[in-house]
Coordinates of C-alpha atoms and ligand atoms in Angstrom, one line a residue:
M20 CA 35.0 50.2 -101.3
R21 CA 38.9 50.9 -100.2
H22 CA 39.9 52.2 -96.8
L23 CA 42.8 53.3 -95.7
Y24 CA 46.1 51.8 -94.3
P25 CA 46.6 52.0 -91.1
P26 CA 48.6 55.1 -90.1
I27 CA 52.7 54.5 -90.3
D28 CA 56.1 56.9 -89.1
P29 CA 58.5 57.7 -91.6
Y30 CA 61.5 56.1 -91.3
G31 CA 63.6 59.3 -93.1
R32 CA 62.9 63.1 -93.1
G33 CA 65.1 65.9 -93.8
M34 CA 65.3 69.6 -95.1
L35 CA 66.9 70.6 -97.9
Q36 CA 68.5 74.1 -98.7
V37 CA 67.2 74.8 -102.2
S38 CA 67.9 78.5 -102.4
D39 CA 69.5 81.3 -100.4
L40 CA 66.4 82.0 -99.0
H41 CA 64.1 78.8 -98.6
M42 CA 64.7 75.3 -96.9
I43 CA 62.2 72.6 -97.3
Y44 CA 61.2 69.8 -95.1
F45 CA 60.9 66.4 -96.6
E46 CA 59.8 62.8 -95.4
E47 CA 60.2 58.7 -96.4
S48 CA 58.1 56.3 -95.1
G49 CA 56.9 52.8 -96.1
N50 CA 59.5 50.4 -98.3
P51 CA 62.9 51.9 -98.6
E52 CA 62.7 49.1 -101.5
G53 CA 59.7 49.8 -102.8
I54 CA 58.5 51.9 -106.3
P55 CA 59.2 55.5 -105.4
V56 CA 56.2 58.5 -105.6
I57 CA 56.2 61.9 -104.9
V58 CA 53.1 63.2 -103.2
L59 CA 52.3 66.6 -104.0
H60 CA 50.1 68.4 -101.9
G61 CA 47.4 71.3 -102.4
G62 CA 47.3 74.6 -101.9
P63 CA 49.9 75.6 -102.9
G64 CA 50.4 76.4 -99.3
G65 CA 48.7 73.7 -97.6
G66 CA 51.6 71.4 -96.8
S67 CA 51.7 67.4 -96.7
Q68 CA 49.8 65.7 -94.0
P69 CA 50.8 62.2 -92.2
S70 CA 47.7 60.7 -93.7
Y71 CA 48.3 61.1 -97.3
R72 CA 50.7 58.0 -96.4
Q73 CA 47.6 55.6 -95.9
Y74 CA 46.6 55.9 -99.4
F75 CA 49.9 53.4 -100.4
D76 CA 50.4 49.7 -99.3
P77 CA 53.5 50.6 -97.3
R78 CA 55.0 47.0 -98.0
V79 CA 55.0 48.0 -102.1
W80 CA 56.0 52.1 -102.2
R81 CA 58.3 54.4 -101.2
I82 CA 56.6 57.6 -100.5
V83 CA 58.4 60.4 -99.9
Q84 CA 56.5 63.2 -98.9
L85 CA 58.2 67.4 -99.1
D86 CA 56.2 70.7 -98.0
Q87 CA 56.4 73.0 -101.1
R88 CA 58.2 76.1 -100.4
G89 CA 56.7 78.3 -97.5
C90 CA 54.8 75.9 -95.7
G91 CA 54.2 73.4 -93.7
H92 CA 57.6 72.5 -91.9
S93 CA 59.5 74.3 -95.0
T94 CA 61.3 77.7 -94.0
P95 CA 61.1 80.4 -93.8
H96 CA 57.2 80.2 -93.0
A97 CA 54.7 82.0 -95.5
E98 CA 57.6 83.2 -98.0
L99 CA 56.3 84.8 -101.4
R100 CA 59.5 85.6 -102.5
E101 CA 61.7 83.2 -104.8
N102 CA 58.3 81.4 -104.7
T103 CA 57.2 80.3 -108.4
T104 CA 55.8 76.9 -109.8
W105 CA 59.1 76.4 -111.5
R106 CA 61.1 76.5 -108.6
L107 CA 58.8 74.1 -107.0
I108 CA 59.6 71.8 -110.1
E109 CA 63.7 72.7 -109.1
D110 CA 63.0 71.4 -106.0
I111 CA 61.3 68.3 -106.6
E112 CA 64.1 67.3 -108.9
V113 CA 66.8 68.3 -105.8
L114 CA 64.6 65.9 -103.7
R115 CA 64.7 63.2 -106.4
Q116 CA 68.6 63.5 -106.8
H117 CA 69.1 63.8 -103.2
L118 CA 67.1 60.8 -102.6
D119 CA 69.2 58.7 -105.6
I120 CA 65.7 58.1 -107.2
E121 CA 65.9 57.4 -111.3
Q122 CA 62.0 57.5 -111.6
W123 CA 59.0 57.9 -109.7
F124 CA 55.4 57.7 -110.1
G125 CA 53.3 61.7 -109.0
F126 CA 50.7 61.8 -106.9
G127 CA 48.6 64.9 -106.3
G128 CA 44.9 66.4 -105.9
S129 CA 44.0 70.0 -106.9
W130 CA 47.1 72.4 -106.8
G131 CA 49.1 68.4 -106.4
S132 CA 47.1 67.9 -109.9
T133 CA 48.4 71.5 -111.2
L134 CA 52.1 71.0 -109.8
A135 CA 52.5 67.2 -110.8
L136 CA 51.3 67.7 -114.3
A137 CA 53.6 70.6 -114.8
Y138 CA 56.4 68.4 -113.4
A139 CA 55.3 65.4 -115.7
Q140 CA 55.1 68.0 -118.6
T141 CA 59.0 69.5 -117.2
H142 CA 60.6 65.8 -116.6
P143 CA 58.5 63.3 -118.4
D144 CA 61.6 61.1 -118.7
R145 CA 61.4 61.0 -114.4
C146 CA 58.1 60.0 -114.7
L147 CA 56.5 56.2 -113.9
G148 CA 52.8 57.5 -114.4
L149 CA 50.4 59.4 -112.6
V150 CA 47.8 59.5 -110.0
L151 CA 45.4 62.7 -110.3
R152 CA 42.5 63.9 -108.1
G153 CA 40.2 67.3 -108.0
I154 CA 41.8 68.3 -111.4
F155 CA 43.1 71.9 -111.2
M156 CA 44.9 73.9 -113.9
L157 CA 45.2 77.2 -113.1
R158 CA 43.0 78.9 -115.8
Q159 CA 41.5 82.1 -115.1
Q160 CA 37.9 80.3 -115.6
E161 CA 38.8 78.1 -112.7
I162 CA 40.2 81.3 -110.6
H163 CA 37.1 83.1 -111.3
W164 CA 34.8 80.2 -110.8
F165 CA 36.0 80.1 -107.1
Y166 CA 37.2 83.4 -106.0
Q167 CA 35.1 85.5 -107.6
E168 CA 31.6 84.5 -108.9
G169 CA 30.3 80.5 -109.5
A170 CA 30.5 78.5 -106.3
S171 CA 29.3 81.8 -104.5
Y172 CA 26.1 80.7 -106.3
L173 CA 25.9 77.3 -104.4
F174 CA 27.4 78.5 -100.9
P175 CA 26.5 82.0 -100.5
D176 CA 26.2 81.7 -96.7
A177 CA 30.2 80.7 -96.6
W178 CA 30.4 83.8 -99.2
E179 CA 29.4 86.4 -97.3
A180 CA 32.1 85.6 -94.6
Y181 CA 34.6 85.2 -97.8
L182 CA 33.4 88.5 -98.7
K183 CA 33.8 90.5 -95.5
P184 CA 37.2 91.4 -95.0
I185 CA 36.6 93.1 -98.5
P186 CA 35.4 96.3 -98.6
L187 CA 32.2 96.9 -101.4
G188 CA 34.2 99.1 -103.5
E189 CA 36.8 96.3 -104.0
R190 CA 34.8 93.6 -104.6
D191 CA 35.1 93.6 -108.5
N192 CA 38.3 92.2 -108.2
L193 CA 38.7 89.9 -104.8
V194 CA 41.9 88.1 -106.0
A195 CA 43.6 91.5 -106.3
A196 CA 42.1 92.8 -103.2
Y197 CA 42.7 89.9 -101.2
H198 CA 46.2 89.8 -102.2
K199 CA 46.4 93.4 -101.0
R200 CA 45.5 92.6 -97.8
L201 CA 47.4 89.2 -97.7
T202 CA 51.0 91.2 -98.4
S203 CA 50.0 94.3 -96.2
P204 CA 52.7 94.8 -93.5
D205 CA 49.4 95.0 -91.0
P206 CA 49.6 91.4 -89.2
K207 CA 46.6 92.4 -88.5
I208 CA 45.0 92.9 -91.6
C209 CA 46.8 90.1 -93.0
R210 CA 45.7 87.7 -90.2
E211 CA 41.9 88.5 -90.9
A212 CA 42.3 88.5 -94.7
A213 CA 44.0 84.8 -94.4
R214 CA 41.7 83.3 -92.1
A215 CA 38.4 84.7 -93.9
W216 CA 40.3 83.2 -97.4
A217 CA 41.2 79.8 -95.4
M218 CA 37.2 79.7 -93.9
W219 CA 36.0 79.7 -97.4
E220 CA 37.5 76.8 -98.8
A221 CA 37.4 75.1 -95.8
S222 CA 33.5 75.4 -95.9
T223 CA 33.0 74.2 -99.8
S224 CA 35.7 71.7 -99.9
K225 CA 33.7 68.4 -98.9
L226 CA 30.2 67.6 -99.7
L227 CA 28.8 67.7 -96.6
P228 CA 30.7 70.3 -94.3
D229 CA 33.0 69.2 -91.7
P230 CA 34.0 70.8 -88.5
N231 CA 37.4 69.2 -88.2
L232 CA 38.5 70.8 -91.5
M233 CA 36.7 74.0 -90.8
Q234 CA 38.9 74.1 -87.6
A235 CA 42.3 72.9 -89.0
F236 CA 42.1 76.0 -92.1
G237 CA 41.0 78.2 -88.9
E238 CA 44.5 77.9 -87.2
E239 CA 46.6 80.9 -88.0
H240 CA 49.8 79.2 -88.8
F241 CA 47.9 77.0 -91.4
A242 CA 45.9 79.7 -92.7
T243 CA 48.4 82.1 -93.0
A244 CA 50.9 80.2 -95.1
F245 CA 47.8 79.1 -97.2
A246 CA 46.1 82.1 -98.2
R247 CA 49.3 83.8 -98.7
I248 CA 50.8 81.7 -101.1
E249 CA 47.6 80.6 -102.5
C250 CA 46.8 84.3 -103.6
H251 CA 50.4 84.8 -104.6
Y252 CA 50.2 82.2 -107.4
F253 CA 46.7 83.0 -108.7
I254 CA 47.4 86.2 -109.2
N255 CA 50.3 85.6 -111.2
Q256 CA 48.4 82.9 -113.0
G257 CA 50.5 80.0 -111.5
F258 CA 53.7 81.5 -113.3
F259 CA 52.6 79.7 -116.6
E260 CA 53.1 81.3 -120.0
T261 CA 49.4 81.0 -121.4
D262 CA 46.4 80.3 -119.7
D263 CA 45.9 76.4 -121.0
Q264 CA 49.6 75.5 -120.9
L265 CA 49.3 72.7 -118.9
L266 CA 46.2 70.8 -121.9
R267 CA 48.3 72.1 -124.5
N268 CA 51.6 70.2 -123.5
V269 CA 49.5 67.0 -122.6
H270 CA 51.4 65.5 -125.3
R271 CA 54.7 65.5 -123.9
I272 CA 52.7 62.6 -121.3
R273 CA 50.5 60.8 -122.9
H274 CA 52.5 57.9 -122.6
L275 CA 52.6 57.6 -119.0
P276 CA 49.5 55.5 -117.3
A277 CA 47.5 57.7 -115.7
V278 CA 44.5 57.8 -113.5
I279 CA 42.5 61.1 -112.9
V280 CA 40.0 60.6 -109.7
Q281 CA 37.4 63.4 -109.6
G282 CA 34.0 64.4 -107.6
R283 CA 31.0 65.0 -109.5
Y284 CA 30.1 67.7 -106.8
D285 CA 33.3 69.5 -106.2
V286 CA 32.9 72.9 -105.9
V287 CA 36.5 74.4 -105.3
C288 CA 37.9 72.5 -108.5
P289 CA 34.7 71.7 -110.8
M290 CA 34.5 68.5 -113.2
R291 CA 34.8 70.7 -116.0
S292 CA 38.5 70.8 -115.6
A293 CA 39.2 67.2 -115.2
W294 CA 36.6 66.6 -118.4
D295 CA 38.5 68.6 -120.4
L296 CA 41.9 67.2 -119.5
H297 CA 40.3 63.9 -120.4
R298 CA 39.1 65.0 -123.8
A299 CA 42.9 66.3 -124.4
W300 CA 44.4 63.2 -122.7
P301 CA 42.1 59.9 -123.5
E302 CA 44.2 57.3 -122.5
A303 CA 44.4 58.7 -118.9
E304 CA 41.1 56.8 -116.8
L305 CA 39.1 58.8 -115.5
V306 CA 36.9 57.6 -112.4
I307 CA 34.2 59.9 -111.4
V308 CA 32.9 59.8 -108.1
G309 CA 29.3 60.4 -108.1
D310 CA 28.6 61.1 -104.4
A311 CA 32.0 63.2 -103.9
G312 CA 33.2 67.0 -103.8
H313 CA 36.6 68.4 -103.4
S314 CA 38.4 66.4 -100.3
M315 CA 40.6 63.7 -100.6
S316 CA 39.3 62.3 -97.9
E317 CA 35.2 62.0 -98.8
P318 CA 34.8 58.4 -98.6
G319 CA 33.8 57.6 -102.5
I320 CA 37.5 59.9 -103.7
K321 CA 39.5 57.8 -101.0
S322 CA 38.7 54.3 -102.3
A323 CA 39.0 55.5 -105.8
L324 CA 43.0 56.6 -105.1
I325 CA 43.6 53.5 -103.4
E326 CA 42.3 51.4 -105.6
A327 CA 44.3 53.5 -108.4
T328 CA 47.7 53.0 -106.5
E329 CA 47.0 49.3 -105.4
R330 CA 46.7 49.0 -109.7
F331 CA 49.9 50.7 -110.1
S332 CA 51.6 48.5 -107.4
G333 CA 52.8 46.2 -109.8
W334 CA 54.2 48.9 -112.6
G335 CA 58.2 49.5 -112.4
A336 CA 59.3 47.4 -109.9
P337 CA 63.1 47.4 -108.8
Ligands
STX402 N1 43.5 75.3 -104.2 C1 42.6 74.3 -103.9 C2 43.7 73.2 -103.2 O1 44.6 72.9 -103.8 C3 42.3 76.0 -105.0 C4 43.8 72.8 -101.7 N2 42.5 72.6 -100.9 N3 43.0 72.7 -100.3 C5 43.9 72.0 -100.0 O2 44.6 72.1 -101.2 C6 45.0 71.6 -98.8 C7 43.9 69.8 -98.2 C8 45.9 70.5 -98.9 C9 44.9 72.5 -97.7

């Protein structure tokens, strides 16, 4: 069993103006001469966390974190305009060039895995390899499972609270009903919807419920960006051209070393997606954690992710 590295502070941070509207916040930690890795957070809209650094040996890795458009310390907060998958990929490239990095590893779970796959498929020559967790490819069936029907069978209690802001007549399309409220000019309507949306995910993210996670997700600043940005991406199908775009383009990245870590009891991003990716990309190592749900902080997931970064510690050293 592997455990997190001790907490560390970044040695560098900054804000980058990536459009007329958006500034993105980034941090660098670990060894400035180390192997570069870009850490991609989930949601979209979740923001990066200090604990994400602790999955890497700080003597070996140059750890780059960024808050994607509209969340964390990036501004404007919870902004949906000019906020698409392809803009985020451009931002990652702007940041890479700003930091004078030729190539880097990608590390991401959940939506972070979606974005890492989309980035690597767009810029395969910039990637040294991928560590992915809780695979999410933003296909219609994945959205339907978690936000319409499926996960509701496993968490009927938490589901009631998720349904509450939506009147009976609008429940046949919950993502659309939520989108309407999360983009409402009435801050009270938006706030209530954001909280209910975020709490649904907090209630289902771990094998065993975690009150700390519930509290963090329920906090207004976090919930507003998380819910608004997630729903915006989901109603737009991730801005992908086809539902299976990420699977269809696996051939572009098959040469890259990769590890896929998946919790068997992941309710947010069920293992079906990791399995589909594994079938399309058998060269990537699939690690199934038998006693874990979705969160990267579940003990078995943590351990498997750290094993993966340790395995890649010898790669691409300068
Ligand atoms: N969205 C799942 C996701 O990407 C469907 C995600 N879930 N929780 C998170 O991200 C954070 C821990 C980053 C908030």
